[in-house]
N, CA, C and O atoms as a MOPAC input file, in Angstrom:
PM7 MOZYME 1SCF
protein

 N      0.85600 1    -1.16800 1     0.00000 1
 C      0.00000 1     0.00000 1     0.00000 1
 C      0.90400 1     1.23500 1     0.00000 1
 O      1.85400 1     1.34200 1     0.77500 1
 N      0.57700 1     2.13300 1    -0.87600 1
 C      1.35800 1     3.36300 1    -0.96600 1
 C      0.79100 1     4.41800 1    -0.01900 1
 O     -0.29600 1     4.26200 1     0.53700 1
 N      1.55000 1     5.48100 1     0.14400 1
 C      1.09800 1     6.57600 1     0.99700 1
 C     -0.17300 1     7.20800 1     0.44000 1
 O     -1.06800 1     7.57900 1     1.20000 1
 N     -0.25500 1     7.33200 1    -0.87600 1
 C     -1.45900 1     7.92700 1    -1.48000 1
 C     -2.68000 1     7.03600 1    -1.27400 1
 O     -3.79200 1     7.54100 1    -1.12100 1
 N     -2.48500 1     5.70700 1    -1.26700 1
 C     -3.59200 1     4.79400 1    -0.96100 1
 C     -4.08500 1     5.00400 1     0.46600 1
 O     -5.28900 1     5.03300 1     0.72000 1
 N     -3.14500 1     5.15100 1     1.39000 1
 C     -3.51200 1     5.36800 1     2.79100 1
 C     -4.25900 1     6.68400 1     2.96600 1
 O     -5.22900 1     6.75600 1     3.72000 1
 N     -3.80600 1     7.72500 1     2.26900 1
 C     -4.48900 1     9.01900 1     2.34900 1
 C     -5.89700 1     8.90500 1     1.77300 1
 O     -6.84700 1     9.43900 1     2.34500 1
 N     -6.03300 1     8.21000 1     0.64300 1
 C     -7.35600 1     8.01600 1     0.03800 1
 C     -8.29400 1     7.28200 1     0.98700 1
 O     -9.45000 1     7.67400 1     1.14400 1
 N     -7.80500 1     6.22300 1     1.61800 1
 C     -8.64200 1     5.46300 1     2.54800 1
 C     -9.00400 1     6.28600 1     3.77800 1
 O    -10.12600 1     6.19900 1     4.27700 1
 N     -8.06300 1     7.08200 1     4.26800 1
 C     -8.35400 1     7.94700 1     5.40800 1
 C     -9.44000 1     8.95800 1     5.05700 1
 O    -10.39200 1     9.14400 1     5.81500 1
 N     -9.29500 1     9.60500 1     3.91500 1
 C    -10.29100 1    10.59900 1     3.50000 1
 C    -11.64800 1     9.95600 1     3.23500 1
 O    -12.68600 1    10.52900 1     3.56900 1
 N    -11.64100 1     8.77300 1     2.63700 1
 C    -12.90100 1     8.06800 1     2.40000 1
 C    -13.56000 1     7.68000 1     3.71900 1
 O    -14.78100 1     7.76900 1     3.84800 1
 N    -12.77500 1     7.25400 1     4.69000 1
 C    -13.32400 1     6.91700 1     6.00100 1
 C    -13.90700 1     8.12500 1     6.70400 1
 O    -14.97100 1     8.04400 1     7.31700 1
 N    -13.21200 1     9.24000 1     6.61200 1
 C    -13.71000 1    10.47300 1     7.22200 1
 C    -15.00300 1    10.92300 1     6.54900 1
 O    -15.97200 1    11.26600 1     7.22800 1
 N    -15.02100 1    10.92400 1     5.21800 1
 C    -16.22000 1    11.32500 1     4.47800 1
 C    -17.36300 1    10.35000 1     4.71900 1
 O    -18.52600 1    10.75000 1     4.76800 1
 N    -17.03400 1     9.07800 1     4.86900 1
 C    -18.05500 1     8.07000 1     5.14500 1
 C    -18.71600 1     8.31100 1     6.49500 1
 O    -19.93500 1     8.20300 1     6.62000 1
 N    -17.92300 1     8.63400 1     7.49200 1
 C    -18.48200 1     8.93600 1     8.81000 1
 C    -19.37700 1    10.15400 1     8.77200 1
 O    -20.43800 1    10.17100 1     9.39500 1
 N    -18.95300 1    11.18000 1     8.03900 1
 C    -19.76700 1    12.39200 1     7.91600 1
 C    -21.06100 1    12.10500 1     7.16500 1
 O    -22.12600 1    12.58300 1     7.55500 1
 N    -20.97300 1    11.32800 1     6.09400 1
 C    -22.17200 1    11.00100 1     5.31700 1
 C    -23.14500 1    10.17000 1     6.13800 1
 O    -24.35300 1    10.40200 1     6.08900 1
 N    -22.63500 1     9.20900 1     6.88900 1
 C    -23.51700 1     8.38900 1     7.72200 1
 C    -24.15700 1     9.19700 1     8.83200 1
 O    -25.29600 1     8.93300 1     9.21400 1
 N    -23.44300 1    10.17000 1     9.34900 1
 C    -24.00700 1    11.00200 1    10.41100 1
 C    -25.14600 1    11.86400 1     9.89500 1
 O    -26.08500 1    12.15500 1    10.63700 1
 N    -25.07900 1    12.27100 1     8.65100 1
 C    -26.09400 1    13.15800 1     8.08800 1
 C    -27.24500 1    12.37900 1     7.46600 1
 O    -28.40500 1    12.60000 1     7.81100 1
 N    -26.92800 1    11.47100 1     6.55300 1
 C    -28.00400 1    10.82700 1     5.80600 1
 C    -27.78400 1     9.34900 1     5.52900 1
 O    -28.69700 1     8.68800 1     5.03500 1
 N    -26.63400 1     8.81400 1     5.82100 1
 C    -26.35800 1     7.42100 1     5.51000 1
 C    -25.67500 1     7.28500 1     4.16300 1
 O    -25.46400 1     8.27400 1     3.46100 1
 N    -25.33600 1     6.07300 1     3.81000 1
 C    -24.70800 1     5.81700 1     2.52600 1
 C    -23.20000 1     5.89700 1     2.52600 1
 O    -22.58300 1     5.93000 1     1.46100 1
 N    -22.60000 1     5.92700 1     3.68900 1
 C    -21.15000 1     6.03200 1     3.76400 1
 C    -20.42100 1     4.80200 1     3.26900 1
 O    -19.26400 1     4.89100 1     2.85800 1
 N    -21.08000 1     3.65600 1     3.30000 1
 C    -20.46600 1     2.43100 1     2.81100 1
 C    -20.12600 1     2.55100 1     1.33400 1
 O    -19.14600 1     1.96800 1     0.87100 1
 N    -20.92300 1     3.29700 1     0.59900 1
 C    -20.64500 1     3.51600 1    -0.81800 1
 C    -19.26300 1     4.13700 1    -1.00800 1
 O    -18.54600 1     3.78500 1    -1.94400 1
 N    -18.89500 1     5.04600 1    -0.13400 1
 C    -17.59200 1     5.70700 1    -0.24000 1
 C    -16.44900 1     4.77900 1     0.15300 1
 O    -15.44400 1     4.69900 1    -0.55300 1
 N    -16.59500 1     4.08700 1     1.26300 1
 C    -15.50100 1     3.23400 1     1.72200 1
 C    -15.31900 1     2.01900 1     0.82000 1
 O    -14.19000 1     1.61100 1     0.54700 1
 N    -16.41400 1     1.44600 1     0.36000 1
 C    -16.31500 1     0.28500 1    -0.53200 1
 C    -15.61000 1     0.67000 1    -1.82900 1
 O    -14.72800 1    -0.04500 1    -2.30400 1
 N    -16.00400 1     1.79400 1    -2.38900 1
 C    -15.37100 1     2.25100 1    -3.62100 1
 C    -13.89300 1     2.54300 1    -3.44800 1
 O    -13.08400 1     2.20200 1    -4.31100 1
 N    -13.53900 1     3.16800 1    -2.34200 1
 C    -12.12900 1     3.49000 1    -2.09200 1
 C    -11.30600 1     2.22300 1    -1.89200 1
 O    -10.18300 1     2.12700 1    -2.38600 1
 N    -11.85800 1     1.25400 1    -1.17400 1
 C    -11.10500 1     0.02600 1    -0.92600 1
 C    -10.91900 1    -0.78900 1    -2.19800 1
 O     -9.85500 1    -1.37300 1    -2.40200 1
 N    -11.93100 1    -0.83900 1    -3.05700 1
 C    -11.74800 1    -1.55400 1    -4.31900 1
 C    -10.80400 1    -0.79400 1    -5.24400 1
 O    -10.09300 1    -1.40100 1    -6.04400 1
 N    -10.79600 1     0.52400 1    -5.13700 1
 C     -9.89700 1     1.33200 1    -5.96100 1
 C     -8.43100 1     1.08800 1    -5.61700 1
 O     -7.57500 1     1.12300 1    -6.50100 1
 N     -8.13500 1     0.84200 1    -4.35000 1
 C     -6.74100 1     0.58500 1    -3.96300 1
 C     -6.34500 1    -0.88100 1    -4.13400 1
 O     -5.20100 1    -1.24800 1    -3.86300 1
 N     -7.27700 1    -1.71500 1    -4.57800 1
 C     -6.91500 1    -3.08300 1    -4.92600 1
 C     -7.43800 1    -4.19100 1    -4.04400 1
 O     -7.09400 1    -5.35200 1    -4.26400 1
 N     -8.25000 1    -3.88400 1    -3.06000 1
 C     -8.82400 1    -4.96000 1    -2.24600 1
 C     -9.87800 1    -5.71200 1    -3.05400 1
 O    -10.60100 1    -5.10100 1    -3.84000 1
 N     -9.97400 1    -7.02200 1    -2.87200 1
 C    -11.04400 1    -7.76700 1    -3.53500 1
 C    -12.41000 1    -7.28000 1    -3.04100 1
 O    -12.53700 1    -6.86900 1    -1.88800 1
 N    -13.42600 1    -7.32200 1    -3.89900 1
 C    -14.74400 1    -6.79200 1    -3.51900 1
 C    -15.34100 1    -7.42900 1    -2.26300 1
 O    -15.97100 1    -6.73200 1    -1.46700 1
 N    -15.16000 1    -8.72000 1    -2.07000 1
 C    -15.73500 1    -9.37700 1    -0.88800 1
 C    -15.05200 1    -8.88100 1     0.38400 1
 O    -15.71600 1    -8.62800 1     1.38900 1
 N    -13.74600 1    -8.74400 1     0.34100 1
 C    -13.00400 1    -8.23500 1     1.49900 1
 C    -13.38400 1    -6.78400 1     1.77100 1
 O    -13.56900 1    -6.39400 1     2.92400 1
 N    -13.50200 1    -5.98700 1     0.71500 1
 C    -13.88200 1    -4.58000 1     0.87700 1
 C    -15.28300 1    -4.45700 1     1.46100 1
 O    -15.52500 1    -3.59900 1     2.31000 1
 N    -16.20000 1    -5.29600 1     1.01800 1
 C    -17.57000 1    -5.25500 1     1.53300 1
 C    -17.61600 1    -5.64800 1     3.00200 1
 O    -18.27100 1    -4.98300 1     3.80500 1
 N    -16.92700 1    -6.71800 1     3.35400 1
 C    -16.92100 1    -7.16200 1     4.75300 1
 C    -16.25100 1    -6.12600 1     5.65100 1
 O    -16.75700 1    -5.82700 1     6.73300 1
 N    -15.13700 1    -5.58500 1     5.22200 1
 C    -14.42700 1    -4.58100 1     6.01400 1
 C    -15.26900 1    -3.33400 1     6.19000 1
 O    -15.32600 1    -2.76800 1     7.28200 1
 N    -15.91800 1    -2.90700 1     5.12900 1
 C    -16.76100 1    -1.71600 1     5.19500 1
 C    -17.93400 1    -1.93700 1     6.14600 1
 O    -18.30200 1    -1.03700 1     6.90100 1
 N    -18.51300 1    -3.12200 1     6.11000 1
 C    -19.63200 1    -3.41700 1     7.01200 1
 C    -19.19500 1    -3.40800 1     8.46800 1
 O    -19.90700 1    -2.89200 1     9.32900 1
 N    -18.03500 1    -3.97400 1     8.74500 1
 C    -17.53500 1    -4.01100 1    10.12200 1
 C    -17.21400 1    -2.60600 1    10.61700 1
 O    -17.48600 1    -2.28100 1    11.77300 1
 N    -16.64100 1    -1.77600 1     9.76000 1
 C    -16.29000 1    -0.42700 1    10.20300 1
 C    -17.51700 1     0.45100 1    10.40600 1
 O    -17.46000 1     1.42200 1    11.16100 1
 N    -18.61200 1     0.13000 1     9.75400 1
 C    -19.83200 1     0.92100 1     9.90300 1
 C    -20.69100 1     0.43800 1    11.07400 1
 O    -21.63000 1     1.12900 1    11.46900 1
 N    -20.39200 1    -0.72100 1    11.62800 1
 C    -21.19700 1    -1.30000 1    12.70600 1
 C    -21.37600 1    -0.38500 1    13.91500 1
 O    -22.49700 1    -0.29400 1    14.41600 1
 N    -20.34900 1     0.29600 1    14.41400 1
 C    -20.58100 1     1.20600 1    15.55000 1
 C    -21.60200 1     2.30100 1    15.23200 1
 O    -22.39500 1     2.68000 1    16.09400 1
 N    -21.58300 1     2.79900 1    14.01600 1
 C    -22.56600 1     3.81000 1    13.62200 1
 C    -23.97300 1     3.25200 1    13.58600 1
 O    -24.92600 1     3.92900 1    13.97400 1
 N    -24.10800 1     2.01100 1    13.11900 1
 C    -25.42900 1     1.37900 1    13.09200 1
 C    -25.96800 1     1.19700 1    14.51000 1
 O    -27.14500 1     1.44300 1    14.77600 1
 N    -25.10000 1     0.76800 1    15.40500 1
 C    -25.52500 1     0.53300 1    16.78700 1
 C    -25.91100 1     1.84300 1    17.46900 1
 O    -26.95200 1     1.91600 1    18.12300 1
 N    -25.08700 1     2.87200 1    17.32300 1
 C    -25.40900 1     4.14300 1    17.97500 1
 C    -26.64300 1     4.79500 1    17.36500 1
 O    -27.39600 1     5.46400 1    18.07300 1
 N    -26.86200 1     4.61200 1    16.07300 1
 C    -28.08700 1     5.13700 1    15.45900 1
 C    -29.31300 1     4.43200 1    16.01700 1
 O    -30.33000 1     5.06800 1    16.29500 1
 N    -29.21600 1     3.13200 1    16.17900 1
 C    -30.33400 1     2.38100 1    16.74700 1
 C    -30.63200 1     2.84400 1    18.16500 1
 O    -31.79300 1     3.02500 1    18.53200 1
 N    -29.59500 1     3.03200 1    18.95400 1
 C    -29.80100 1     3.49400 1    20.32800 1
 C    -30.35100 1     4.91800 1    20.37300 1
 O    -31.17800 1     5.24200 1    21.22500 1
 N    -29.89400 1     5.76100 1    19.46000 1
 C    -30.36500 1     7.14800 1    19.43900 1
 C    -31.83300 1     7.24000 1    19.04600 1
 O    -32.56500 1     8.08800 1    19.55600 1
 N    -32.26100 1     6.37400 1    18.14800 1
 C    -33.64600 1     6.40800 1    17.68300 1
 C    -34.54100 1     5.41900 1    18.42000 1
 O    -35.68700 1     5.21000 1    18.02200 1
 N    -34.03700 1     4.81000 1    19.48300 1
 C    -34.79300 1     3.77900 1    20.17600 1
 C    -36.15400 1     4.28500 1    20.65500 1
 O    -37.13900 1     3.55000 1    20.59300 1
 N    -36.22200 1     5.51100 1    21.12500 1
 C    -37.51000 1     6.03100 1    21.60500 1
 C    -38.51000 1     6.15100 1    20.46900 1
 O    -39.71500 1     6.04300 1    20.69600 1
 N    -38.03500 1     6.37100 1    19.25700 1
 C    -38.93500 1     6.46900 1    18.11200 1
 C    -39.33100 1     5.10900 1    17.55900 1
 O    -40.46600 1     4.92600 1    17.11800 1
 N    -38.40500 1     4.14800 1    17.57700 1
 C    -38.69100 1     2.86600 1    16.93600 1
 C    -39.24200 1     1.80600 1    17.88300 1
 O    -39.66500 1     0.74100 1    17.43400 1
 N    -39.24400 1     2.07400 1    19.16100 1
 C    -39.69900 1     1.02600 1    20.08000 1
 C    -41.17300 1     0.70300 1    19.90700 1
 O    -41.61000 1    -0.37700 1    20.30400 1
 N    -41.94300 1     1.59700 1    19.33300 1
 C    -43.35600 1     1.33500 1    19.09300 1
 C    -43.57000 1     0.48000 1    17.84900 1
 O    -44.64600 1    -0.09000 1    17.66900 1
 N    -42.56800 1     0.38700 1    16.99900 1
 C    -42.70300 1    -0.33100 1    15.73700 1
 C    -41.80200 1    -1.56600 1    15.67900 1
 O    -41.40300 1    -1.98700 1    14.59300 1
 N    -41.48400 1    -2.14100 1    16.81800 1
 C    -40.54500 1    -3.24600 1    16.84500 1
 C    -41.08500 1    -4.49400 1    16.17000 1
 O    -40.30700 1    -5.27500 1    15.62200 1
 N    -42.38200 1    -4.70300 1    16.19400 1
 C    -42.93100 1    -5.89200 1    15.52600 1
 C    -42.73600 1    -5.79800 1    14.01900 1
 O    -42.39200 1    -6.78500 1    13.36800 1
 N    -42.95400 1    -4.62200 1    13.47400 1
 C    -42.70900 1    -4.42600 1    12.04800 1
 C    -41.23800 1    -4.55200 1    11.70400 1
 O    -40.88700 1    -5.03300 1    10.62700 1
 N    -40.37700 1    -4.12200 1    12.61600 1
 C    -38.93700 1    -4.21700 1    12.37800 1
 C    -38.47300 1    -5.67000 1    12.36900 1
 O    -37.52200 1    -6.00800 1    11.66400 1
 N    -39.12300 1    -6.52200 1    13.13300 1
 C    -38.75000 1    -7.93400 1    13.14200 1
 C    -39.00400 1    -8.58900 1    11.79200 1
 O    -38.31900 1    -9.54200 1    11.42100 1
 N    -39.98200 1    -8.08200 1    11.06000 1
 C    -40.26900 1    -8.63500 1     9.74200 1
 C    -39.15000 1    -8.34400 1     8.74700 1
 O    -38.95200 1    -9.08500 1     7.78500 1
 N    -38.42400 1    -7.26000 1     8.99200 1
 C    -37.32100 1    -6.92100 1     8.09500 1
 C    -36.17700 1    -7.87400 1     8.30900 1
 O    -35.14600 1    -7.75900 1     7.64700 1

């Protein structure tokens, strides 16, 4: 991995966090950056999912008061 690859991944990770905080879709940025630097798509997808997991958990906890009334519908998903 070159220095420019590391900078690209850092910037993609930062932008991904910002995008997820506002509207979601940050995985699109990290997945694209990881495949661009040469990671296989399956590895990039798994890595991107793992790195986004803390955001998913904190979003669920933050919206828990709103979604607790609709938990039966959420189980169907």
